[in-house]
Amino acid sequence: NADYLAVVGQGQDGEVWALQREATGLDWIFAPPPPWSEPTLISSGQENPGLPSIAADVEGHVHVLWGGAVDVPLTSSGGVVLAQGATGGRTLTYTRWDGTRWIPPAQVLSSPDGRAEQPCLVAAGEYLHAVWSGGANGQIYYSSAFLRDGSTAGGWSEPVALPGPERGQSVGSAPHLVADLGGNLHLVYAVPLNEGRGIYYLRSDDGGVSWSPLHTVLDAEAAGWARVDRPTVAVDVDGALYVACVRAT
């Protein structure tokens, strides 16, 4: 019918559906304005930033933490090379949306030695909790700050090296931190390669003051996995934990 447009399709449940509309007034076929605001630049300078971690507190303020980019392998005719200028940074940078504007970013955290990369940021109650990888030195670090003090280096607690496996030259990677409804902290991280590779779990019931002994979620070495990385953890309202990770060659 020249006066109508019709669409017929089949859903995943097997049901067949049809839509019909008059072909007049074609302004409806154009997409409405996007619900998102225009992108806002929150970092600047010569730094090559890594992936940011974002957290929102109960007042609706948004907190962002990021480090330098890690080495990026590129394939060439002669083998594998590293992308020039893509080295990991030694500090973590923070900014916050205060409801009106983004405050100027500030370098707030660093590892006692080595790099500071792959941060994960959580807002729980009155505190910010941050974990990150120390890169080649093999440590996962933790620090916390009051929400109002996140923009100053002095507002963060002294970084603490969290427990790690003792086998081989294990390097902690990709830490992921969440808080449950009771404010308890749950952390998973990976040892991607070599002896001791696997996924590991730690818990804190006192806001990061102390941590549980290290638990092995997945022994990738015993399972015959060549590489494991990028774990994530979720906790439901009953306190059950769910962990997902990437198996790779």
CSV table of C-alpha atoms in Angstrom, one decimal:
chain,number,residue,atom,x,y,z
A,1,ASN,CA,0.0,0.0,0.0
A,2,ALA,CA,1.6,3.3,-1.1
A,3,ASP,CA,0.1,5.1,1.9
A,4,TYR,CA,1.8,2.9,4.6
A,5,LEU,CA,5.1,1.5,5.6
A,6,ALA,CA,5.2,-1.9,7.2
A,7,VAL,CA,7.9,-3.9,9.0
A,8,VAL,CA,7.6,-7.7,9.7
A,9,GLY,CA,10.1,-9.7,11.8
A,10,GLN,CA,10.7,-12.7,14.0
A,11,GLY,CA,11.8,-12.5,17.6
A,12,GLN,CA,14.2,-14.8,19.4
A,13,ASP,CA,11.2,-16.5,21.0
A,14,GLY,CA,9.9,-17.5,17.5
A,15,GLU,CA,7.0,-15.0,17.6
A,16,VAL,CA,6.3,-13.1,14.4
A,17,TRP,CA,5.5,-9.4,14.8
A,18,ALA,CA,4.5,-6.6,12.4
A,19,LEU,CA,4.4,-2.8,12.6
A,20,GLN,CA,2.6,-0.5,10.3
A,21,ARG,CA,2.5,3.3,10.0
A,22,GLU,CA,1.2,5.9,7.6
A,23,ALA,CA,3.9,7.1,5.2
A,24,THR,CA,3.0,10.8,5.8
A,25,GLY,CA,5.0,13.0,8.0
A,26,LEU,CA,8.4,11.3,7.6
A,27,ASP,CA,10.1,13.4,10.3
A,28,TRP,CA,9.6,10.4,12.7
A,29,ILE,CA,12.1,8.3,10.7
A,30,PHE,CA,15.0,10.5,11.8
A,31,ALA,CA,16.8,9.7,15.0
A,32,PRO,CA,16.0,12.0,17.9
A,33,PRO,CA,18.8,14.0,19.6
A,34,PRO,CA,21.0,11.7,21.6
A,35,PRO,CA,20.4,11.6,25.4
A,36,TRP,CA,24.1,11.9,26.1
A,37,SER,CA,25.9,15.2,26.6
A,38,GLU,CA,28.7,16.3,24.4
A,39,PRO,CA,32.1,14.7,25.3
A,40,THR,CA,34.1,16.7,27.9
A,41,LEU,CA,37.9,16.7,28.0
A,42,ILE,CA,39.0,15.8,31.6
A,43,SER,CA,42.7,15.2,31.0
A,44,SER,CA,45.3,17.0,29.1
A,45,GLY,CA,49.1,17.3,28.7
A,46,GLN,CA,51.7,14.9,27.4
A,47,GLU,CA,50.5,11.8,29.3
A,48,ASN,CA,49.4,8.8,27.4
A,49,PRO,CA,46.5,7.7,29.6
A,50,GLY,CA,45.4,4.2,30.3
A,51,LEU,CA,41.8,3.0,30.7
A,52,PRO,CA,39.9,5.0,33.4
A,53,SER,CA,38.0,3.6,36.3
A,54,ILE,CA,34.8,5.4,37.3
A,55,ALA,CA,32.7,5.4,40.5
A,56,ALA,CA,29.6,7.3,41.7
A,57,ASP,CA,28.9,8.1,45.3
A,58,VAL,CA,25.5,8.3,47.0
A,59,GLU,CA,25.4,12.1,46.4
A,60,GLY,CA,25.7,11.6,42.7
A,61,HIS,CA,29.2,12.9,42.4
A,62,VAL,CA,31.3,11.0,39.8
A,63,HIS,CA,35.0,10.0,40.6
A,64,VAL,CA,37.5,9.0,37.9
A,65,LEU,CA,41.0,7.5,38.3
A,66,TRP,CA,43.4,6.5,35.6
A,67,GLY,CA,47.1,5.7,35.1
A,68,GLY,CA,49.5,5.6,32.2
A,69,ALA,CA,49.0,3.3,29.3
A,70,VAL,CA,50.7,-0.1,29.4
A,71,ASP,CA,53.0,-1.5,26.7
A,72,VAL,CA,51.1,-2.3,23.5
A,73,PRO,CA,52.5,-5.2,21.5
A,74,LEU,CA,52.5,-4.7,17.7
A,75,THR,CA,53.2,-7.4,15.1
A,76,SER,CA,55.8,-6.6,12.5
A,77,SER,CA,57.6,-8.7,9.8
A,78,GLY,CA,60.5,-9.2,12.2
A,79,GLY,CA,58.4,-10.4,15.2
A,80,VAL,CA,56.8,-8.5,18.0
A,81,VAL,CA,57.7,-4.9,18.9
A,82,LEU,CA,56.3,-2.4,21.4
A,83,ALA,CA,54.3,0.6,20.4
A,84,GLN,CA,56.5,3.7,20.8
A,85,GLY,CA,55.5,5.9,23.7
A,86,ALA,CA,53.0,3.4,25.1
A,87,THR,CA,54.8,2.7,28.3
A,88,GLY,CA,53.0,2.4,31.7
A,89,GLY,CA,53.0,5.4,34.0
A,90,ARG,CA,54.2,5.6,37.6
A,91,THR,CA,51.3,7.7,39.0
A,92,LEU,CA,47.5,7.6,39.1
A,93,THR,CA,45.5,10.7,38.2
A,94,TYR,CA,42.1,11.6,39.8
A,95,THR,CA,39.3,14.0,39.0
A,96,ARG,CA,35.7,14.4,40.2
A,97,TRP,CA,32.4,15.8,38.8
A,98,ASP,CA,31.1,17.9,41.7
A,99,GLY,CA,27.6,18.3,40.2
A,100,THR,CA,28.6,21.4,38.3
A,101,ARG,CA,32.0,20.9,36.8
A,102,TRP,CA,35.0,18.6,36.6
A,103,ILE,CA,37.7,19.7,39.0
A,104,PRO,CA,41.3,19.9,37.7
A,105,PRO,CA,42.9,16.5,37.5
A,106,ALA,CA,45.7,15.8,40.0
A,107,GLN,CA,48.2,13.0,40.4
A,108,VAL,CA,47.3,11.4,43.7
A,109,LEU,CA,48.8,7.9,44.0
A,110,SER,CA,51.9,6.0,43.0
A,111,SER,CA,53.4,2.6,43.8
A,112,PRO,CA,56.3,2.5,46.3
A,113,ASP,CA,58.3,1.2,43.3
A,114,GLY,CA,57.5,0.3,39.8
A,115,ARG,CA,54.5,1.3,37.8
A,116,ALA,CA,50.9,2.3,38.7
A,117,GLU,CA,48.5,1.0,36.2
A,118,GLN,CA,45.1,-0.8,35.7
A,119,PRO,CA,43.3,1.0,38.6
A,120,CYS,CA,39.9,0.1,39.9
A,121,LEU,CA,38.0,2.6,41.9
A,122,VAL,CA,35.0,2.1,44.2
A,123,ALA,CA,32.9,4.5,46.3
A,124,ALA,CA,31.4,3.0,49.4
A,125,GLY,CA,29.9,5.1,52.2
A,126,GLU,CA,32.1,8.1,52.9
A,127,TYR,CA,35.2,6.5,51.3
A,128,LEU,CA,36.9,5.9,48.0
A,129,HIS,CA,38.8,2.6,47.7
A,130,ALA,CA,41.4,2.1,44.9
A,131,VAL,CA,43.4,-0.9,43.8
A,132,TRP,CA,46.0,-1.1,41.0
A,133,SER,CA,48.8,-3.2,39.6
A,134,GLY,CA,52.4,-2.3,40.2
A,135,GLY,CA,53.3,-3.7,36.8
A,136,ALA,CA,56.6,-5.6,36.6
A,137,ASN,CA,57.2,-5.7,40.3
A,138,GLY,CA,54.3,-8.1,40.7
A,139,GLN,CA,52.3,-6.3,43.5
A,140,ILE,CA,48.7,-5.3,43.8
A,141,TYR,CA,48.3,-2.2,45.8
A,142,TYR,CA,45.4,-0.7,47.8
A,143,SER,CA,44.7,2.8,49.2
A,144,SER,CA,41.6,4.7,50.4
A,145,ALA,CA,40.5,8.3,51.0
A,146,PHE,CA,37.5,10.2,52.2
A,147,LEU,CA,35.3,11.3,49.3
A,148,ARG,CA,36.1,14.9,49.9
A,149,ASP,CA,39.9,14.3,49.9
A,150,GLY,CA,40.2,12.3,46.7
A,151,SER,CA,41.8,15.2,44.8
A,152,THR,CA,44.8,15.6,47.0
A,153,ALA,CA,47.7,13.2,47.3
A,154,GLY,CA,47.8,13.7,51.1
A,155,GLY,CA,44.2,12.6,51.4
A,156,TRP,CA,45.0,9.0,50.4
A,157,SER,CA,46.3,6.4,52.8
A,158,GLU,CA,49.8,5.0,52.3
A,159,PRO,CA,49.6,2.3,49.5
A,160,VAL,CA,49.6,-1.2,50.9
A,161,ALA,CA,50.9,-4.2,49.0
A,162,LEU,CA,48.3,-6.9,49.1
A,163,PRO,CA,49.1,-10.6,49.5
A,164,GLY,CA,50.1,-12.5,46.3
A,165,PRO,CA,51.1,-16.1,45.4
A,166,GLU,CA,54.7,-17.0,46.3
A,167,ARG,CA,55.4,-19.3,43.4
A,168,GLY,CA,57.8,-18.0,40.7
A,169,GLN,CA,57.9,-14.5,39.5
A,170,SER,CA,54.2,-14.0,39.6
A,171,VAL,CA,52.9,-10.6,38.4
A,172,GLY,CA,49.5,-9.4,39.6
A,173,SER,CA,47.3,-7.9,36.9
A,174,ALA,CA,43.9,-6.4,36.3
A,175,PRO,CA,42.5,-6.1,39.8
A,176,HIS,CA,38.8,-5.7,40.1
A,177,LEU,CA,37.2,-4.4,43.4
A,178,VAL,CA,33.5,-4.2,44.4
A,179,ALA,CA,31.7,-3.4,47.7
A,180,ASP,CA,28.6,-5.3,48.9
A,181,LEU,CA,25.5,-3.9,50.6
A,182,GLY,CA,27.3,-4.1,53.9
A,183,GLY,CA,30.3,-2.2,52.8
A,184,ASN,CA,32.6,-5.2,52.7
A,185,LEU,CA,35.2,-5.2,49.9
A,186,HIS,CA,35.8,-8.0,47.5
A,187,LEU,CA,38.8,-8.1,45.3
A,188,VAL,CA,39.9,-10.4,42.5
A,189,TYR,CA,43.0,-10.2,40.4
A,190,ALA,CA,44.9,-12.3,37.9
A,191,VAL,CA,48.4,-13.7,37.6
A,192,PRO,CA,48.3,-14.1,33.8
A,193,LEU,CA,51.4,-16.2,33.1
A,194,ASN,CA,54.1,-18.5,34.3
A,195,GLU,CA,54.2,-20.4,37.6
A,196,GLY,CA,51.3,-19.5,39.9
A,197,ARG,CA,49.1,-18.2,37.1
A,198,GLY,CA,45.4,-18.1,38.1
A,199,ILE,CA,42.7,-15.9,39.6
A,200,TYR,CA,43.0,-14.9,43.3
A,201,TYR,CA,40.5,-13.4,45.8
A,202,LEU,CA,40.8,-11.2,48.9
A,203,ARG,CA,38.1,-9.8,51.2
A,204,SER,CA,38.1,-6.9,53.7
A,205,ASP,CA,35.3,-6.5,56.3
A,206,ASP,CA,36.7,-3.4,57.9
A,207,GLY,CA,37.0,-0.9,55.0
A,208,GLY,CA,40.4,-2.0,53.8
A,209,VAL,CA,42.2,-1.9,57.2
A,210,SER,CA,42.9,-5.6,57.0
A,211,TRP,CA,42.5,-8.3,54.4
A,212,SER,CA,41.7,-12.0,54.4
A,213,PRO,CA,44.3,-14.6,53.5
A,214,LEU,CA,44.7,-15.1,49.8
A,215,HIS,CA,42.2,-17.5,48.2
A,216,THR,CA,42.7,-19.3,44.8
A,217,VAL,CA,39.6,-19.0,42.7
A,218,LEU,CA,41.2,-20.7,39.6
A,219,ASP,CA,44.5,-22.5,39.4
A,220,ALA,CA,45.1,-21.9,35.7
A,221,GLU,CA,48.4,-23.8,35.9
A,222,ALA,CA,46.7,-27.0,37.2
A,223,ALA,CA,43.9,-26.5,34.7
A,224,GLY,CA,46.3,-26.4,31.8
A,225,TRP,CA,45.4,-22.9,30.8
A,226,ALA,CA,48.3,-21.1,29.0
A,227,ARG,CA,47.1,-17.6,30.1
A,228,VAL,CA,44.3,-16.1,32.2
A,229,ASP,CA,43.5,-12.5,32.7
A,230,ARG,CA,40.8,-9.7,33.2
A,231,PRO,CA,38.8,-11.1,36.1
A,232,THR,CA,35.6,-9.4,37.3
A,233,VAL,CA,33.7,-10.1,40.4
A,234,ALA,CA,30.0,-9.4,41.4
A,235,VAL,CA,28.2,-10.0,44.7
A,236,ASP,CA,24.4,-10.4,45.0
A,237,VAL,CA,22.1,-9.3,47.8
A,238,ASP,CA,22.6,-12.6,49.5
A,239,GLY,CA,26.4,-12.3,49.5
A,240,ALA,CA,27.1,-14.9,46.8
A,241,LEU,CA,30.1,-14.1,44.7
A,242,TYR,CA,30.4,-14.5,40.9
A,243,VAL,CA,33.7,-14.3,39.1
A,244,ALA,CA,34.3,-14.2,35.4
A,245,CYS,CA,37.7,-14.2,33.6
A,246,VAL,CA,39.3,-14.5,30.2
A,247,ARG,CA,41.1,-17.6,29.1
A,248,ALA,CA,43.7,-16.9,26.4
A,249,THR,CA,46.6,-18.4,24.5
